[in-house]
XYZ file of C-alpha atoms in Angstrom:
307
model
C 9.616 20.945 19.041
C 7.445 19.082 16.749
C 9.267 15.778 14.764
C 10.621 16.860 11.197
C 8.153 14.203 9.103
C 9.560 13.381 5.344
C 6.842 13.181 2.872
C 8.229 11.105 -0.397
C 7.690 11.452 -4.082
C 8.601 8.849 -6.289
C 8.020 10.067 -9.810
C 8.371 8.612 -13.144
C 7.108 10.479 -16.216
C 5.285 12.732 -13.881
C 4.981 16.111 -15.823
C 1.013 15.540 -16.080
C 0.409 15.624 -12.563
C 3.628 15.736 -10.215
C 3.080 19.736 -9.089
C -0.221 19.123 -8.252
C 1.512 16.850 -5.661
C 4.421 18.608 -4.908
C 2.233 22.126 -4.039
C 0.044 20.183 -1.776
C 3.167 18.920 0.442
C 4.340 22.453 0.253
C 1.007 23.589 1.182
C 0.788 21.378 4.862
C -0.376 23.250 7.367
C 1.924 21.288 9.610
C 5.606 23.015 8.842
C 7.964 20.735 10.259
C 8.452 18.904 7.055
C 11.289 18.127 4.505
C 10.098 17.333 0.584
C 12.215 14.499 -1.320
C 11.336 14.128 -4.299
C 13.113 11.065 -6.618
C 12.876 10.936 -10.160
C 13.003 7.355 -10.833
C 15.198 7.603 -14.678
C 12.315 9.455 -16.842
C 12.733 9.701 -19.964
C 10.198 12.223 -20.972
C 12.397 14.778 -23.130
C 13.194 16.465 -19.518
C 9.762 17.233 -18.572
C 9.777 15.827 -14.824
C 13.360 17.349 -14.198
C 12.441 20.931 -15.009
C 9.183 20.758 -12.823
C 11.223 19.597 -10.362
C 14.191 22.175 -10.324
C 11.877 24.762 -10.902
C 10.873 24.129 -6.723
C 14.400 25.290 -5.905
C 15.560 24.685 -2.219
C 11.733 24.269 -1.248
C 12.774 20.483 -1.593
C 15.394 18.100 -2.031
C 15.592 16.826 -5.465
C 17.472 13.500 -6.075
C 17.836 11.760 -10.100
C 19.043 7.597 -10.153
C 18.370 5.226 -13.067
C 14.950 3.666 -13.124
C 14.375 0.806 -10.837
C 10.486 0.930 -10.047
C 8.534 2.556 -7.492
C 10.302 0.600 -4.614
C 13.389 1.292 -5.711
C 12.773 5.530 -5.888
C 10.810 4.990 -2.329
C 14.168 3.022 -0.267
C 16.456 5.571 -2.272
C 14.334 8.091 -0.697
C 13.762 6.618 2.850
C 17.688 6.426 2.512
C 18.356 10.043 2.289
C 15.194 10.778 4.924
C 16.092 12.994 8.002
C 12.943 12.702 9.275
C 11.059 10.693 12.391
C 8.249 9.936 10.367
C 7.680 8.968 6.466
C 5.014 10.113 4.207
C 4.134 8.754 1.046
C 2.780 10.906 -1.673
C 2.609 9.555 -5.221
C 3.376 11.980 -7.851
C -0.287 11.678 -9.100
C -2.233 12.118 -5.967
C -2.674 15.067 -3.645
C -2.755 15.802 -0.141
C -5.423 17.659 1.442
C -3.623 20.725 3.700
C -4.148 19.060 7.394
C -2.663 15.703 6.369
C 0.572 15.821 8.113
C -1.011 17.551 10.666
C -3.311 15.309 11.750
C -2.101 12.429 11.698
C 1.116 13.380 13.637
C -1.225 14.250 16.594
C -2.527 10.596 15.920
C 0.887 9.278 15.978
C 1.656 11.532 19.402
C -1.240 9.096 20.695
C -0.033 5.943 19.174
C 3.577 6.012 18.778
C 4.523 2.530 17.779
C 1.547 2.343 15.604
C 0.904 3.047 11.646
C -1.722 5.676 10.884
C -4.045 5.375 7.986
C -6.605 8.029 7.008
C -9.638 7.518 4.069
C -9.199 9.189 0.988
C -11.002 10.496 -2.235
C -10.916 8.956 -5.522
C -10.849 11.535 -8.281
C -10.112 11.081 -12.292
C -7.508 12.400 -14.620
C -9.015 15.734 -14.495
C -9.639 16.034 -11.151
C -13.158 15.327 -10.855
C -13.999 13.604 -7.710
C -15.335 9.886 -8.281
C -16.138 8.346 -4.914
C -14.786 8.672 -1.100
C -13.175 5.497 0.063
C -13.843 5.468 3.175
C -13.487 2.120 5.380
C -16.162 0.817 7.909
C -13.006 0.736 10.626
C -12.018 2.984 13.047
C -9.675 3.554 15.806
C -6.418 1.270 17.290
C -6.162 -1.989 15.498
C -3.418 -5.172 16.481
C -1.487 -6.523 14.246
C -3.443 -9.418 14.260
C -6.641 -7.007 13.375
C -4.905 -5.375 10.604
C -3.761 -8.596 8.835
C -7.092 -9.752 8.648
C -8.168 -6.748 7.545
C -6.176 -6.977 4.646
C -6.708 -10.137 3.441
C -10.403 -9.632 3.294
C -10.209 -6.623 1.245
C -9.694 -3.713 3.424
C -6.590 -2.613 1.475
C -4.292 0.539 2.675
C -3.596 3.220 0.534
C -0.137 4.209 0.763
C -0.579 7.678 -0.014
C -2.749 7.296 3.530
C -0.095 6.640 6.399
C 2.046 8.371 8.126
C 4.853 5.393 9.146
C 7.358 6.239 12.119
C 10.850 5.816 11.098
C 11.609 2.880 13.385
C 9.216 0.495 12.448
C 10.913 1.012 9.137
C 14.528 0.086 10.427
C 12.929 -2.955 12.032
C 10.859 -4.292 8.795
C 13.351 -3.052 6.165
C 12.923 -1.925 2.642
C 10.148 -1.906 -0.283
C 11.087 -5.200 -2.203
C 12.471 -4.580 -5.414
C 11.128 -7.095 -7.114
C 7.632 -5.812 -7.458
C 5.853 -3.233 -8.814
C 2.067 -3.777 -8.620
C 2.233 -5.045 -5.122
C 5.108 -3.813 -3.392
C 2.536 -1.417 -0.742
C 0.454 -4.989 -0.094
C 3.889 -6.568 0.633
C 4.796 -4.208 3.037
C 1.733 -3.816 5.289
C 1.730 -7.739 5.362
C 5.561 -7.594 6.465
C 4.440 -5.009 9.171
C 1.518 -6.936 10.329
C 4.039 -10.119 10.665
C 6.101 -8.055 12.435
C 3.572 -7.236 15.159
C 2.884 -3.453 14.219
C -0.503 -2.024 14.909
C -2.234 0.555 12.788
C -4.604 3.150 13.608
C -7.727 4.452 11.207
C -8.659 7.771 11.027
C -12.193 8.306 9.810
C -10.918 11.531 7.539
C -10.507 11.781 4.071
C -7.299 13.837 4.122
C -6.135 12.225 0.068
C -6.396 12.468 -3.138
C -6.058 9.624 -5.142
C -6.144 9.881 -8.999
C -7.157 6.914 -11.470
C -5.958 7.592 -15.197
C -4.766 5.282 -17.458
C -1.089 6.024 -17.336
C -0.357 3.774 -14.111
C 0.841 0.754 -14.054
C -1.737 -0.548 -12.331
C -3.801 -0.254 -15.335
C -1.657 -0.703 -18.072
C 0.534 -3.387 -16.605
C -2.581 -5.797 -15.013
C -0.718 -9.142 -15.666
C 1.582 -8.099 -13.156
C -1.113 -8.609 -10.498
C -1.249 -12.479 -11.129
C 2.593 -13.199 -11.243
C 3.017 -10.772 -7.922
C 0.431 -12.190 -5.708
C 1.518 -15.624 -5.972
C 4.988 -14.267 -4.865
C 3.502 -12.593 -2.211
C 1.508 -15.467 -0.539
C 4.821 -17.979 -1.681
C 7.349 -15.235 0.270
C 5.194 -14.969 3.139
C 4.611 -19.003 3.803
C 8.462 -19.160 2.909
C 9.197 -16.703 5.999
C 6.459 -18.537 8.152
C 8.693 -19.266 11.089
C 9.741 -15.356 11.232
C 6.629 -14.338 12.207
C 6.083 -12.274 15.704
C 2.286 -13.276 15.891
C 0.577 -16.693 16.056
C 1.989 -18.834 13.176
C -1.486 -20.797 12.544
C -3.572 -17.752 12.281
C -1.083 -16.004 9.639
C -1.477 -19.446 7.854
C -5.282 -19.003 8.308
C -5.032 -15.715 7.020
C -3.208 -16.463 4.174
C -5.620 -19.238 3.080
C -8.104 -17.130 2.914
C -6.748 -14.671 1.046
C -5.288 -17.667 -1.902
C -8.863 -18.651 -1.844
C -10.815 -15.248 -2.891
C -7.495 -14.784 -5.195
C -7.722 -18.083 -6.983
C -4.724 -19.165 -5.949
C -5.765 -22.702 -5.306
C -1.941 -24.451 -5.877
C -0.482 -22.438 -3.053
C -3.599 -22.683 -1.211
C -2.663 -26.210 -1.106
C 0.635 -25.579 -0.042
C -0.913 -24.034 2.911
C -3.531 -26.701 3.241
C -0.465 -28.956 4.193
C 1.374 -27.045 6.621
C -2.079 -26.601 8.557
C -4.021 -30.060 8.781
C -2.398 -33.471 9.380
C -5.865 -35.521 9.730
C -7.712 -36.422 6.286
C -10.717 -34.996 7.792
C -8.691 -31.707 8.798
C -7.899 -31.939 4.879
C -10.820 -32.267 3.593
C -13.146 -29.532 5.735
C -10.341 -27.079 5.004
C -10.837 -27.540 1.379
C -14.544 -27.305 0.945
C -14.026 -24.322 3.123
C -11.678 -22.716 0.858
C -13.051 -23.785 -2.021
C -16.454 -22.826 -1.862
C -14.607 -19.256 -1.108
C -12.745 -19.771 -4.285
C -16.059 -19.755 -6.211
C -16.842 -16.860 -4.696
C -13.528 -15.500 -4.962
C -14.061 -15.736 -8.736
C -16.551 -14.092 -9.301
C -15.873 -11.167 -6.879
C -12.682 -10.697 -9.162
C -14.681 -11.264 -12.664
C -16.597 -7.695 -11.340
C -13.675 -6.073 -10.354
C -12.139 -6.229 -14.393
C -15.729 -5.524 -15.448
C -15.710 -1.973 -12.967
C -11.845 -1.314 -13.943
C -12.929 -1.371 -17.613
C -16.151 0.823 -16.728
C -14.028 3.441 -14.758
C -11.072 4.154 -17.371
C -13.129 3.592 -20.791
C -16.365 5.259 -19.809
């Protein structure tokens, strides 16, 4: 029999887009599935409940008091009765062989993460551009760490995530919003998990400026420095090589501009002054860089939602 696979919805205020969403995990073409969908406290006059009810037994509909994204995804992992998660955003859509494909991935790969490309499209729909990454096939976990920290981020609406490497790495932290997917594929990296890329675009990710990650930006700066500061705190946790992760990490405080805890990391590394002193004209000359890469990245966010 093929494994029951749980796609999640956390949705707040959703009534826009959320059964957009909802039809296309309804629509899978693999049918071994079970729908949760958690409304994270909304607060829109009753909007998001009544889409929601209106679905009837086609999924399971659970209501708590707003606590953020990673709090409606672990109440939802919580109540899962599935060997695999999904993660759909309430804004974003997947195309009909998602599920499907990416469980005969999985079949191939069973202790690994699966990650497929996706489309970017606007409020309305309209496709934007196809993100797709210049990776493909079985990556380690030392791959995939480096991977992310020089830009190749992972969409969460992308991966199909077996239900024990969940157990083993835990919950979404709570205490972020912005970054709380970024935080997790690090903590599965650390943890030794491999992924797998699928060169298929099998999502639908929508831009508008109702998410947080557009009206709440100065959430970025205050939630990457946790991020690095968490990770170097948990250093000695680590189930892969403890100087690369710290490598890693440099890099990634460098191109961020996080030059104080790239210090902190600059210390745990190199005990000679020399050591010292090559590691930070390294990294700093990255820094620059790292600037300026971010200076465009505000300039494009304003293009894309103000245009």
């Amino acid at each position: 029999m093929d494994p029951l696979v749980s796609i999640i919805i956390p949705v707040y205020n959703g009534a826009n887009y959320m059964r957009e969403a909802i039809d296309s995990a309804i629509n899978q073409t693999y049918h071994n599935i079970e729908i949760i969908v958690v409304n994270d406290g909304s607060n829109d006059g009753g909007e998001t409940d009544a889409i929601a009810k209106s679905y009837g037994n086609a999924i399971r509909y659970i209501c708590k008091k707003n606590g953020g994204s990673s709090s409606a995804l672990n109440c939802g992992i919580s109540q899962m009765k599935g060997e695999y998660f999904s993660w759909l955003s309430h804004d974003d859509i997947y195309l009909p062989e998602k599920i499907e494909i990416q469980v005969e991935a999985i079949k191939k790969y069973p202790n690994s993460v699966i990650i497929c490309d996706s489309f970017l499209i606007d409020a309305e729909g309209k496709r934007l551009m196809t993100k797709i990454a210049n990776i493909e096939g079985e990556k380690t976990a030392e791959e995939g760490l480096s991977l992310l920290v020089h830009g190749h981020s992972i969409n969460g609406c992308a991966v199909l995530v077996p239900k024990k490497v969940i157990d083993e790495i835990g919950s979404f932290d709570e205490n972020m919003v912005y970054l709380n997917d970024l935080d997790y594929w690090y903590r599965m990296m650390l943890s030794g998990v491999g992924i797998v890329y699928l060169k298929q675009c099998l999502v639908k990710n929508r831009v508008h400026g109702e998410q947080v990650s557009v009206r709440k930006i100065e959430l970025f700066e205050k939630e990457r420095q946790y991020l690095v500061n968490k990770n170097v705190q948990n250093i000695n946790r680590v189930k892969i090589e403890r100087k690369y992760v710290l490598e890693k990490l440099a890099y990634f405080c460098a191109y961020e501009g996080l030059f104080f805890e790239l210090k902190e990391i600059g210390q745990l590394l190199n005990r000679t002054s020399i050591e010292k002193w090559a590691f930070y004209v390294k990294y700093g000359i990255l820094g620059i860089y790292g600037i300026c890469i971010q200076f465009i990245k505000q300039v494009r966010r304003k293009v894309v939602f103000h245009r």
